Amino acid sequence: MTDQYDVVVIGAGPAGYVCAIKAAQLGLSVACVERTRDEGGALRLGGTCLNVGCIPSKALLDSSQKYRETVSSLAAHGIHVEGVTLDVPAMIRRKDEIVKTLNRGVATLFKANGVTAIAGSGRVLAERRVEVRTPDGDRRMLEAGNVVIASGSRPIEIPVAPVDNEMILDSTGALALTEVPKRLGIIGAGVIGLELGSVWGRLGAEVVLLEAMDEFLAILDQQVAAETHKILTRQGLDIRLGCRVTGATVTGRGRSRRVEVTWQDREGQEHAEKFDKLIVCVGRRPNTEDLLAPDSGVALDERGFIYVDEHCATNAPGVWAIGDVVRGPMLAHKGMEEGVMVAERIAGHPAQVNYDVIPSVIYTHPEVASVGKTEEQLRQSGEPYRVGIFPFAASGRALAADDAQGFVKLLAHAETDRLLGCHVVGPAAAELVQQAAIAMEFGATAEDLALMVFAHPTYSEALHEAALAVHGAAIHVPNRRR
Ligand code: FAD
Ligand code: NAD
């Protein structure tokens, strides 16, 4: 039997489920194929983000931050707490409940919008047909006016540290630990390494991050990266750069099991160290295995992602691809916006995504967030720019909150004054960068921000002062114009 839909979406992560809902809202008949099921066999909607990514990691980041503040920073406020205990299984259960609530939320939204969820693994055939292998082994054929591939990504595995999710964990395993490892090794000091390292470090683990690159957070503005390195190191994260991991072996038995990791430092010197657990988080790769029939007409790019144009159209007419499986940052909100754009374009509307203004956030404490060009990128492109910086140490709100590390950095075009980038490490960095993103979307200048009234006392005033500083006119810090 062949079922027909206007749109068949493969994958119910943030890119796929948003695309499916939007397409249904635009009056199209939509099916969304998803292969993941929970322990009870029920379809698990929401993809990496909702089940093993953004949401569970943020739940644990919030819980662990509350614990850290309770044990180490409340005293500064004159609050003394005794007998604080930690119940890690309860923390994990709370996280799992949040995930379940949101899983149900996506299912409810599908129902409310008339999206048909189909359990199984989808494969794109020629002529916009999708073959679904259902959980009971049957094959079902779907015919679509348009097919949207949103199959997402999964962790990159490295042969020197094979993941068993008992001793050597990927990010999914690291979100499910039920006790705090005494010593935690992490391969890769990227976004996941820093977020999950923060979680377990705050709860008491001694955390060592082994990073291959000599530069810390190479894609960030390097002034922000350097400040972030300083702050996180002060918090106790032992970040070692220029490490080439050569092996990871599980030794011992029972409770004395350890992972012995060997690596070479920048000078080529060999090191070996034992950890109670090891997390491998060295990036993610697109899910394309067994997804495309040879005659589907869909091509991959040189890095193994599905090749798409700026509107997410693949080489095959009527077949689109969005989210982590295509080029661009692997971020949930980037995938969601692509999902909306594709649904709109299928419905005949001229939608697009502004790839120049996609904010990104690392949810450490303090947060690290950025949007637009970094100073290094501007220097390289030769675009003339000015910099405005405001440190949170000069913010009344940040000092009142005992949260005054870091700074806001704004970059504006030296001639037109248009905002080109905003990079923040500090309290509420994600929200401040979002304000800059809004301003950038409207083509604002540094002067536009500088002329606005900001409520006092707020963290947002740091953005205002950074905009003033672009023109050497900051009020609450001495101006150093450049
Ligand atoms: P996915 O979320 O990976 O979803 C793809 C779905 O497709 C999956 O459900 C999969 O089962 C299904 N699928 C794959 N192949 C098939 C097939 N053949 N048939 C049927 N179904 C299929 N991003 C942020 O923006 N903010 C964050 O704070 C953040 N935190 C993260 C924390 C962690 C620990 C991780 C791992 C990631 C985090 N991310 C974060 C990244 C974010 O999760 C991804 O960018 C996002 O989930 C990508 O969405 P997607 O829909 O493209 O793919
Ligand atoms: P990442 O690219 O952020 O970091 C991986 C790090 O591992 C890099 O610094 C890289 O140099 C290093 N590395 C690679 N190979 C190595 C090796 N053999 N030995 C040592 N270090 C090595 O990737 P990630 O942290 O795995 O995260 C994957 C993706 O998920 C990211 O692209 C990110 O966009 C997304 N994510 C986003 C958020 C967020 O938005 N807050 C949170 C988590 C994940």
Coordinates of C-alpha atoms and ligand atoms in Angstrom, one line a residue:
M1 CA 0.0 0.0 0.0
T2 CA 1.3 3.5 -0.8
D3 CA 0.2 6.5 1.3
Q4 CA 0.3 10.0 -0.3
Y5 CA 1.2 13.2 1.5
D6 CA 2.0 16.7 0.4
V7 CA 5.1 16.6 2.6
V8 CA 7.0 13.7 4.2
V9 CA 9.6 14.7 6.8
I10 CA 12.2 12.2 7.9
G11 CA 13.3 12.8 11.5
A12 CA 11.4 14.4 14.3
G13 CA 14.2 16.5 15.9
P14 CA 13.8 20.3 16.2
A15 CA 14.4 20.8 12.4
G16 CA 12.0 18.1 11.4
Y17 CA 9.2 18.5 13.9
V18 CA 9.1 22.3 13.4
C19 CA 9.0 21.9 9.6
A20 CA 6.2 19.3 9.9
I21 CA 4.1 21.6 12.2
K22 CA 4.7 24.6 10.0
A23 CA 3.8 22.8 6.8
A24 CA 0.6 21.5 8.4
Q25 CA -0.2 25.0 9.5
L26 CA 0.1 26.1 5.9
G27 CA -2.6 23.7 4.9
L28 CA -0.4 20.8 3.6
S29 CA -1.0 17.1 4.5
V30 CA 2.1 16.0 6.4
A31 CA 3.7 12.8 7.7
C32 CA 6.8 12.8 9.9
V33 CA 8.8 9.5 10.1
E34 CA 10.9 8.9 13.2
R35 CA 12.9 5.8 14.2
T36 CA 13.6 6.4 17.9
R37 CA 11.4 4.7 20.5
D38 CA 11.5 4.8 24.3
E39 CA 12.0 1.8 26.6
G40 CA 8.3 1.1 26.4
G41 CA 8.3 1.1 22.5
A42 CA 6.5 4.4 22.2
L43 CA 7.7 6.8 19.5
R44 CA 10.2 9.4 20.9
L45 CA 9.8 12.7 19.2
G46 CA 12.1 15.7 19.6
G47 CA 15.4 14.3 18.3
T48 CA 18.8 14.8 19.9
C49 CA 17.9 18.3 21.2
L50 CA 15.0 17.2 23.3
N51 CA 16.0 13.7 24.3
V52 CA 19.8 13.7 24.7
G53 CA 20.9 17.3 23.9
C54 CA 19.9 20.8 24.6
I55 CA 17.1 20.2 27.1
P56 CA 18.6 17.4 29.4
S57 CA 22.0 19.1 29.4
K58 CA 20.4 22.4 30.5
A59 CA 18.4 20.7 33.2
L60 CA 21.6 19.2 34.7
L61 CA 23.4 22.5 34.2
D62 CA 20.7 24.3 36.2
S63 CA 20.6 21.7 38.9
S64 CA 24.3 21.5 39.3
Q65 CA 24.6 25.3 39.4
K66 CA 22.0 25.5 42.2
Y67 CA 24.1 22.9 44.1
R68 CA 27.4 24.8 43.5
E69 CA 25.9 28.1 44.6
T70 CA 24.4 26.5 47.7
V71 CA 27.6 25.0 48.9
S72 CA 30.0 27.7 47.8
S73 CA 28.6 31.1 47.2
L74 CA 25.5 31.7 49.4
A75 CA 27.8 32.4 52.4
A76 CA 28.9 35.7 50.6
H77 CA 25.3 36.8 50.8
G78 CA 25.2 36.1 54.5
I79 CA 23.3 32.8 54.0
H80 CA 24.7 29.8 55.8
V81 CA 23.5 26.4 54.8
E82 CA 24.5 23.3 56.6
G83 CA 24.2 19.6 55.9
V84 CA 23.8 20.0 52.1
T85 CA 23.5 16.6 50.5
L86 CA 23.4 15.5 46.9
D87 CA 21.0 13.0 45.4
V88 CA 22.3 12.5 41.8
P89 CA 19.6 9.8 40.9
A90 CA 16.9 12.4 41.9
M91 CA 18.6 15.0 39.7
I92 CA 18.7 12.6 36.8
R93 CA 15.0 11.6 37.3
R94 CA 14.0 15.3 37.3
K95 CA 15.9 15.7 34.0
D96 CA 14.1 12.6 32.6
E97 CA 10.7 14.0 33.6
I98 CA 11.3 17.3 31.8
V99 CA 12.3 15.3 28.7
K100 CA 9.1 13.2 28.9
T101 CA 6.9 16.3 29.4
L102 CA 8.4 17.8 26.3
N103 CA 8.1 14.5 24.3
R104 CA 4.4 14.5 25.1
G105 CA 4.3 18.2 24.1
V106 CA 5.6 17.5 20.6
A107 CA 3.2 14.6 20.2
T108 CA 0.3 16.9 21.3
L109 CA 1.4 19.6 18.8
F110 CA 1.5 17.0 16.0
K111 CA -2.0 15.9 16.9
A112 CA -3.3 19.5 17.2
N113 CA -1.9 20.4 13.8
G114 CA -2.9 17.2 12.1
V115 CA 0.7 15.8 11.5
T116 CA 0.8 12.0 11.1
A117 CA 3.7 10.5 13.1
I118 CA 5.0 7.3 11.5
A119 CA 7.3 5.0 13.5
G120 CA 10.2 3.6 11.5
S121 CA 13.3 4.3 9.6
G122 CA 12.8 6.3 6.4
R123 CA 14.8 5.9 3.2
V124 CA 14.6 8.3 0.3
L125 CA 13.9 6.7 -3.1
A126 CA 13.7 8.3 -6.5
E127 CA 10.7 10.4 -7.5
R128 CA 10.0 11.7 -3.9
R129 CA 9.1 8.3 -2.5
V130 CA 10.0 7.3 1.0
E131 CA 10.3 3.7 2.1
V132 CA 9.7 3.2 5.8
R133 CA 11.0 0.1 7.6
T134 CA 8.6 -0.2 10.5
P135 CA 9.6 -1.5 14.0
D136 CA 7.8 -4.8 13.3
G137 CA 9.9 -5.3 10.2
D138 CA 7.3 -4.3 7.6
R139 CA 8.0 -2.0 4.7
R140 CA 5.6 0.8 3.9
M141 CA 5.8 3.2 0.9
L142 CA 5.0 6.9 1.1
E143 CA 4.6 9.2 -1.9
A144 CA 5.2 12.9 -1.3
G145 CA 4.9 16.2 -3.2
N146 CA 8.0 17.1 -1.3
V147 CA 10.4 15.2 1.0
V148 CA 12.3 16.9 3.8
I149 CA 15.3 15.2 5.2
A150 CA 16.0 16.1 8.9
S151 CA 17.9 13.1 10.0
G152 CA 20.2 15.0 12.3
S153 CA 23.6 14.0 13.6
R154 CA 25.3 11.7 16.1
P155 CA 28.6 11.8 18.1
I156 CA 31.9 11.3 16.2
E157 CA 33.7 8.2 17.4
I158 CA 37.4 8.0 17.6
P159 CA 39.2 4.6 17.4
V160 CA 41.6 5.5 20.2
A161 CA 38.7 5.8 22.7
P162 CA 35.8 3.4 21.8
V163 CA 32.6 4.3 23.6
D164 CA 31.0 1.6 25.7
N165 CA 28.7 4.0 27.6
E166 CA 29.8 2.4 30.9
M167 CA 33.4 3.6 31.4
I168 CA 33.9 5.5 28.1
L169 CA 30.9 7.7 27.5
D170 CA 29.5 9.8 24.7
S171 CA 27.3 12.8 25.5
T172 CA 24.3 10.6 25.9
G173 CA 26.0 8.4 28.5
A174 CA 27.4 11.5 30.3
L175 CA 23.8 12.8 30.8
A176 CA 22.8 9.6 32.6
L177 CA 25.5 9.0 35.2
T178 CA 24.0 8.2 38.6
E179 CA 27.0 9.0 40.7
V180 CA 29.7 11.7 40.5
P181 CA 32.9 10.3 39.2
K182 CA 35.9 11.3 41.4
R183 CA 38.1 11.9 38.4
L184 CA 36.5 12.7 35.0
G185 CA 38.5 12.8 31.8
I186 CA 37.0 14.5 28.8
I187 CA 38.4 14.3 25.2
G188 CA 37.5 17.5 23.4
A189 CA 37.2 20.9 25.1
G190 CA 34.4 22.1 22.8
V191 CA 30.8 23.0 23.7
I192 CA 29.7 19.6 25.0
G193 CA 33.0 19.1 26.9
L194 CA 32.7 22.4 28.7
E195 CA 29.0 22.1 29.5
L196 CA 29.1 18.5 30.7
G197 CA 32.5 19.2 32.4
S198 CA 30.8 22.0 34.2
V199 CA 27.9 19.8 35.3
W200 CA 30.1 17.1 36.9
G201 CA 32.7 19.5 38.1
R202 CA 30.2 21.5 40.0
L203 CA 28.9 18.3 41.6
G204 CA 32.4 17.5 42.8
A205 CA 34.3 15.7 40.1
E206 CA 37.9 16.6 39.3
V207 CA 37.6 17.3 35.6
V208 CA 40.5 17.2 33.1
L209 CA 39.8 18.2 29.5
L210 CA 42.2 17.0 26.8
E211 CA 41.9 19.2 23.7
A212 CA 43.7 18.5 20.4
M213 CA 43.9 22.1 19.2
D214 CA 46.4 24.6 20.6
E215 CA 43.7 27.3 20.5
F216 CA 40.9 27.2 23.0
L217 CA 37.4 27.5 21.5
A218 CA 39.0 28.4 18.1
I219 CA 35.7 29.5 16.5
L220 CA 35.0 32.1 19.2
D221 CA 36.3 35.7 19.3
Q222 CA 39.7 35.0 20.8
Q223 CA 39.4 37.8 23.4
V224 CA 36.2 36.2 24.7
A225 CA 37.8 32.7 24.5
A226 CA 40.8 33.8 26.6
E227 CA 38.5 35.3 29.3
T228 CA 36.4 32.1 29.2
H229 CA 39.5 30.0 29.6
K230 CA 40.6 32.1 32.6
I231 CA 37.2 31.9 34.3
L232 CA 36.6 28.2 33.8
T233 CA 40.1 27.3 34.9
R234 CA 39.6 29.4 38.1
Q235 CA 36.4 27.3 38.6
G236 CA 38.6 24.1 38.6
L237 CA 38.3 22.8 35.1
D238 CA 41.8 21.5 34.1
I239 CA 41.9 22.4 30.4
R240 CA 44.9 21.0 28.6
L241 CA 45.5 22.2 25.0
G242 CA 47.5 20.6 22.3
C243 CA 46.9 17.0 23.5
R244 CA 47.0 14.1 21.0
V245 CA 45.1 11.2 22.7
T246 CA 46.7 7.9 21.7
G247 CA 44.7 5.4 23.6
A248 CA 42.0 4.7 26.3
T249 CA 42.0 1.4 28.0
V250 CA 39.7 0.1 30.7
T251 CA 41.7 -1.4 33.6
G252 CA 40.7 -3.2 36.9
R253 CA 37.4 -4.8 37.9
G254 CA 34.2 -3.9 39.7
R255 CA 34.5 -0.7 41.7
S256 CA 38.2 -0.4 41.0
R257 CA 37.6 -0.1 37.2
R258 CA 39.3 2.9 35.7
V259 CA 40.0 4.2 32.2
E260 CA 43.7 4.8 31.5
V261 CA 44.2 7.5 28.9
T262 CA 47.5 8.0 27.1
W263 CA 48.3 11.2 25.2
Q264 CA 51.1 13.2 23.7
D265 CA 51.5 16.9 24.6
R266 CA 52.7 19.7 22.2
E267 CA 56.3 18.7 22.7
G268 CA 55.6 15.1 21.8
Q269 CA 56.0 13.9 25.4
E270 CA 53.9 10.9 26.4
H271 CA 51.5 11.0 29.3
A272 CA 49.2 8.5 31.0
E273 CA 46.5 9.2 33.5
K274 CA 43.6 7.3 35.1
F275 CA 40.0 8.4 35.3
D276 CA 36.9 7.0 36.8
K277 CA 35.0 7.9 33.6
L278 CA 35.9 9.3 30.3
I279 CA 33.6 11.4 28.0
V280 CA 34.4 11.6 24.3
C281 CA 32.9 14.7 22.7
V282 CA 35.0 15.6 19.7
G283 CA 32.1 16.8 17.4
R284 CA 29.1 15.3 15.7
R285 CA 28.6 13.9 12.2
P286 CA 25.5 13.8 9.9
N287 CA 23.2 10.8 9.9
T288 CA 23.2 9.7 6.3
E289 CA 23.8 6.0 6.5
D290 CA 21.1 3.9 4.8
L291 CA 19.1 7.1 4.1
L292 CA 19.5 7.6 0.4
A293 CA 18.8 5.1 -2.4
P294 CA 21.4 5.3 -5.1
D295 CA 18.9 6.7 -7.5
S296 CA 17.4 9.2 -5.1
G297 CA 19.4 12.0 -6.8
V298 CA 20.4 13.5 -3.4
A299 CA 24.1 14.3 -3.3
L300 CA 26.4 14.7 -0.3
D301 CA 29.0 17.5 0.0
E302 CA 32.8 16.9 0.5
R303 CA 32.3 16.6 4.3
G304 CA 29.5 14.0 4.1
F305 CA 26.7 16.4 4.8
I306 CA 23.7 16.5 2.4
Y307 CA 24.4 19.1 -0.2
V308 CA 21.9 21.9 -0.2
D309 CA 21.6 25.5 -1.6
E310 CA 20.9 28.5 0.5
H311 CA 17.2 27.6 0.7
C312 CA 17.9 24.0 1.8
A313 CA 17.0 22.5 -1.6
T314 CA 19.0 19.3 -2.5
N315 CA 20.1 18.3 -6.0
A316 CA 16.9 16.3 -6.4
P317 CA 13.8 18.3 -7.3
G318 CA 11.3 18.4 -4.4
V319 CA 13.7 17.0 -1.9
W320 CA 15.0 19.3 0.9
A321 CA 17.4 18.8 3.8
I322 CA 17.6 20.8 7.0
G323 CA 19.3 20.9 10.5
D324 CA 22.4 19.1 11.5
V325 CA 22.5 16.9 8.4
V326 CA 23.4 20.0 6.3
R327 CA 26.1 22.6 6.4
G328 CA 26.2 25.4 9.0
P329 CA 26.3 25.4 12.8
M330 CA 24.8 22.3 14.5
L331 CA 22.3 24.3 16.5
A332 CA 18.7 23.5 17.3
H333 CA 17.4 27.0 16.5
K334 CA 19.3 27.0 13.1
G335 CA 17.5 23.8 12.2
M336 CA 14.1 25.0 13.4
E337 CA 14.4 28.2 11.2
E338 CA 15.4 26.1 8.2
G339 CA 12.4 23.9 8.9
V340 CA 10.1 27.0 8.8
M341 CA 11.8 28.3 5.7
V342 CA 11.4 25.0 3.8
A343 CA 7.8 24.6 4.8
E344 CA 7.1 28.2 3.6
R345 CA 8.9 27.6 0.3
I346 CA 7.0 24.3 -0.3
A347 CA 3.8 26.4 0.2
G348 CA 5.1 28.8 -2.4
H349 CA 6.3 31.7 -0.2
P350 CA 9.7 33.3 -0.7
A351 CA 11.1 32.6 2.8
Q352 CA 14.8 32.6 3.7
V353 CA 17.1 32.3 6.7
N354 CA 19.6 35.0 7.6
Y355 CA 22.7 32.8 8.2
D356 CA 24.7 35.9 9.1
V357 CA 22.7 36.4 12.3
I358 CA 22.6 33.0 14.1
P359 CA 23.4 33.4 17.8
S360 CA 25.2 30.6 19.7
V361 CA 25.6 30.0 23.4
I362 CA 27.7 27.9 25.6
Y363 CA 25.8 27.3 28.8
T364 CA 28.6 27.4 31.3
H365 CA 28.5 29.8 34.2
P366 CA 28.9 32.5 33.2
E367 CA 27.5 31.8 29.8
V368 CA 29.5 32.5 26.6
A369 CA 27.4 33.8 23.7
S370 CA 28.1 35.3 20.3
V371 CA 26.5 36.5 17.1
G372 CA 27.9 37.8 13.9
K373 CA 31.6 38.3 13.0
T374 CA 34.5 37.9 15.4
E375 CA 37.3 40.4 15.5
E376 CA 39.6 37.7 13.9
Q377 CA 37.2 37.3 11.0
L378 CA 37.0 41.1 10.5
R379 CA 40.7 41.4 10.6
Q380 CA 41.0 38.7 8.0
S381 CA 38.4 40.1 5.7
G382 CA 39.9 43.6 6.0
E383 CA 36.5 45.2 6.9
P384 CA 37.2 48.3 8.9
Y385 CA 35.7 48.0 12.4
R386 CA 35.6 49.6 15.8
V387 CA 35.4 47.8 19.2
G388 CA 33.4 48.7 22.3
I389 CA 33.9 46.7 25.4
F390 CA 32.2 46.9 28.8
P391 CA 33.3 44.7 31.7
F392 CA 30.6 43.4 34.1
A393 CA 32.9 44.4 37.0
A394 CA 31.6 47.9 36.3
S395 CA 27.9 46.8 36.2
G396 CA 25.9 47.7 39.4
R397 CA 23.5 44.8 38.6
A398 CA 26.2 42.3 38.2
L399 CA 28.0 43.3 41.3
A400 CA 24.7 43.2 43.3
A401 CA 24.2 39.7 42.1
D402 CA 27.8 38.7 42.9
D403 CA 28.1 37.7 39.2
A404 CA 30.5 40.2 37.7
Q405 CA 33.0 38.2 35.7
G406 CA 33.5 38.8 31.9
F407 CA 32.5 41.5 29.5
V408 CA 30.4 42.5 26.5
K409 CA 32.3 43.2 23.3
L410 CA 30.6 44.9 20.3
L411 CA 32.0 45.2 16.9
A412 CA 30.7 47.9 14.5
H413 CA 31.7 48.9 11.0
A414 CA 34.2 51.8 11.2
E415 CA 32.5 53.8 8.4
T416 CA 28.8 52.9 8.5
D417 CA 28.7 52.1 12.3
R418 CA 26.5 49.0 11.6
L419 CA 26.7 46.3 14.1
L420 CA 28.8 43.4 12.9
G421 CA 29.2 41.2 15.9
C422 CA 28.5 40.8 19.6
H423 CA 30.5 38.5 21.9
V424 CA 29.8 38.1 25.6
V425 CA 31.1 36.1 28.4
G426 CA 29.3 37.0 31.6
P427 CA 25.9 36.8 33.3
A428 CA 22.9 36.5 31.0
A429 CA 25.2 36.4 28.0
A430 CA 22.6 34.5 26.0
E431 CA 19.9 37.1 26.5
L432 CA 22.3 40.1 25.8
V433 CA 23.5 38.5 22.6
Q434 CA 19.9 38.0 21.5
Q435 CA 19.3 41.7 22.0
A436 CA 22.3 42.4 19.7
A437 CA 20.9 39.8 17.2
I438 CA 17.6 41.7 17.1
A439 CA 19.5 45.0 16.5
M440 CA 21.6 43.4 13.8
E441 CA 18.5 42.0 12.0
F442 CA 17.1 45.5 11.9
G443 CA 20.4 46.8 10.5
A444 CA 21.0 48.9 13.6
T445 CA 24.2 50.9 14.3
A446 CA 26.2 51.1 17.5
E447 CA 24.8 54.6 17.8
D448 CA 21.2 53.3 17.6
L449 CA 21.9 51.1 20.6
A450 CA 23.7 53.9 22.4
L451 CA 20.8 56.3 22.0
M452 CA 18.3 53.9 23.5
V453 CA 17.1 54.0 27.2
F454 CA 18.1 50.8 29.1
A455 CA 16.5 50.1 32.5
H456 CA 18.7 50.5 35.5
P457 CA 20.0 48.3 37.1
T458 CA 20.1 45.6 34.5
Y459 CA 22.7 43.3 32.8
S460 CA 21.5 44.9 29.5
E461 CA 23.1 48.1 30.5
A462 CA 26.4 46.4 29.7
L463 CA 25.3 46.2 26.1
H464 CA 24.3 49.8 26.1
E465 CA 27.7 50.8 27.6
A466 CA 29.6 48.7 25.0
A467 CA 27.6 50.5 22.3
L468 CA 28.7 53.8 23.8
A469 CA 32.2 52.5 24.1
V470 CA 32.3 51.9 20.3
H471 CA 32.5 55.7 20.0
G472 CA 34.6 56.3 23.1
A473 CA 31.6 57.5 25.0
A474 CA 31.1 54.9 27.8
I475 CA 30.0 56.5 31.0
H476 CA 30.9 53.9 33.6
V477 CA 34.3 52.9 32.5
P478 CA 37.3 54.9 31.2
N479 CA 37.2 54.9 27.4
R480 CA 40.0 53.1 25.4
R481 CA 39.0 53.7 21.8
R482 CA 40.3 51.4 19.1
Ligands
FAD1 P1 18.3 15.7 15.5 O1 17.9 16.5 16.7 O2 19.5 14.9 15.6 O3 17.0 14.8 15.1 C1 17.1 14.0 14.0 C2 16.0 12.9 14.2 O4 15.9 12.1 13.1 C3 16.3 11.9 15.4 O5 15.2 11.8 16.2 C4 16.6 10.6 14.6 O6 16.2 9.5 15.4 C5 15.8 10.8 13.4 N1 16.3 10.0 12.3 C6 17.5 9.9 11.7 N2 17.5 9.2 10.7 C7 16.3 8.7 10.5 C8 15.7 7.9 9.5 N3 16.4 7.3 8.5 N4 14.4 7.6 9.6 C9 13.6 8.1 10.7 N5 14.2 8.9 11.6 C10 15.5 9.2 11.5 N6 21.9 23.0 20.2 C11 21.4 24.2 20.6 O7 21.0 25.0 19.8 N7 21.4 24.6 21.9 C12 21.9 23.7 22.9 O8 21.9 24.1 24.1 C13 22.4 22.5 22.5 N8 22.8 21.6 23.4 C14 23.2 20.3 23.0 C15 23.7 19.5 24.0 C16 24.1 18.2 23.6 C17 24.6 17.3 24.7 C18 24.1 17.8 22.3 C19 24.5 16.4 21.9 C20 23.6 18.7 21.3 C21 23.2 20.0 21.7 N9 22.7 20.9 20.7 C22 22.3 22.1 21.1 C23 22.7 20.6 19.3 C24 21.2 20.2 18.9 O9 20.8 19.1 19.7 C25 21.2 19.8 17.5 O10 21.7 20.9 16.7 C26 19.7 19.6 17.0 O11 19.2 18.5 17.8 C27 19.7 19.2 15.5 O12 18.4 19.0 15.2 P2 18.0 18.1 13.9 O13 16.5 18.1 13.9 O14 18.7 18.5 12.7 O15 18.5 16.7 14.3
NAD2 P1 32.7 20.8 19.2 O1 33.1 20.9 17.8 O2 32.1 22.0 19.9 O3 34.0 20.5 20.1 C1 34.8 19.4 19.8 C2 36.2 19.6 20.3 O4 36.9 18.4 20.3 C3 36.9 20.7 19.5 O5 37.5 21.6 20.3 C4 38.0 19.8 18.8 O6 39.2 20.5 18.5 C5 38.2 18.7 19.8 N1 38.7 17.5 19.2 C6 38.4 16.9 18.0 N2 39.0 15.7 17.9 C7 39.8 15.5 19.0 C8 40.7 14.5 19.5 N3 40.9 13.4 18.8 N4 41.3 14.7 20.7 C9 41.0 15.8 21.4 N5 40.2 16.8 21.0 C10 39.6 16.7 19.8 O7 31.8 19.5 19.3 P2 31.0 18.9 20.5 O8 31.4 19.6 21.8 O9 31.1 17.5 20.4 O10 29.5 19.4 20.2 C11 29.0 18.9 18.9 C12 28.0 19.9 18.4 O11 26.8 20.0 19.2 C13 28.6 21.3 18.3 O12 28.9 21.6 16.9 C14 27.6 22.2 18.8 O13 27.2 23.1 17.9 C15 26.4 21.3 19.3 N6 26.2 21.7 20.7 C16 25.7 22.9 21.0 C17 25.5 23.3 22.3 C18 25.0 24.7 22.6 O14 24.5 25.3 21.6 N7 25.0 25.1 23.8 C19 25.8 22.4 23.3 C20 26.3 21.2 23.0 C21 26.5 20.8 21.7

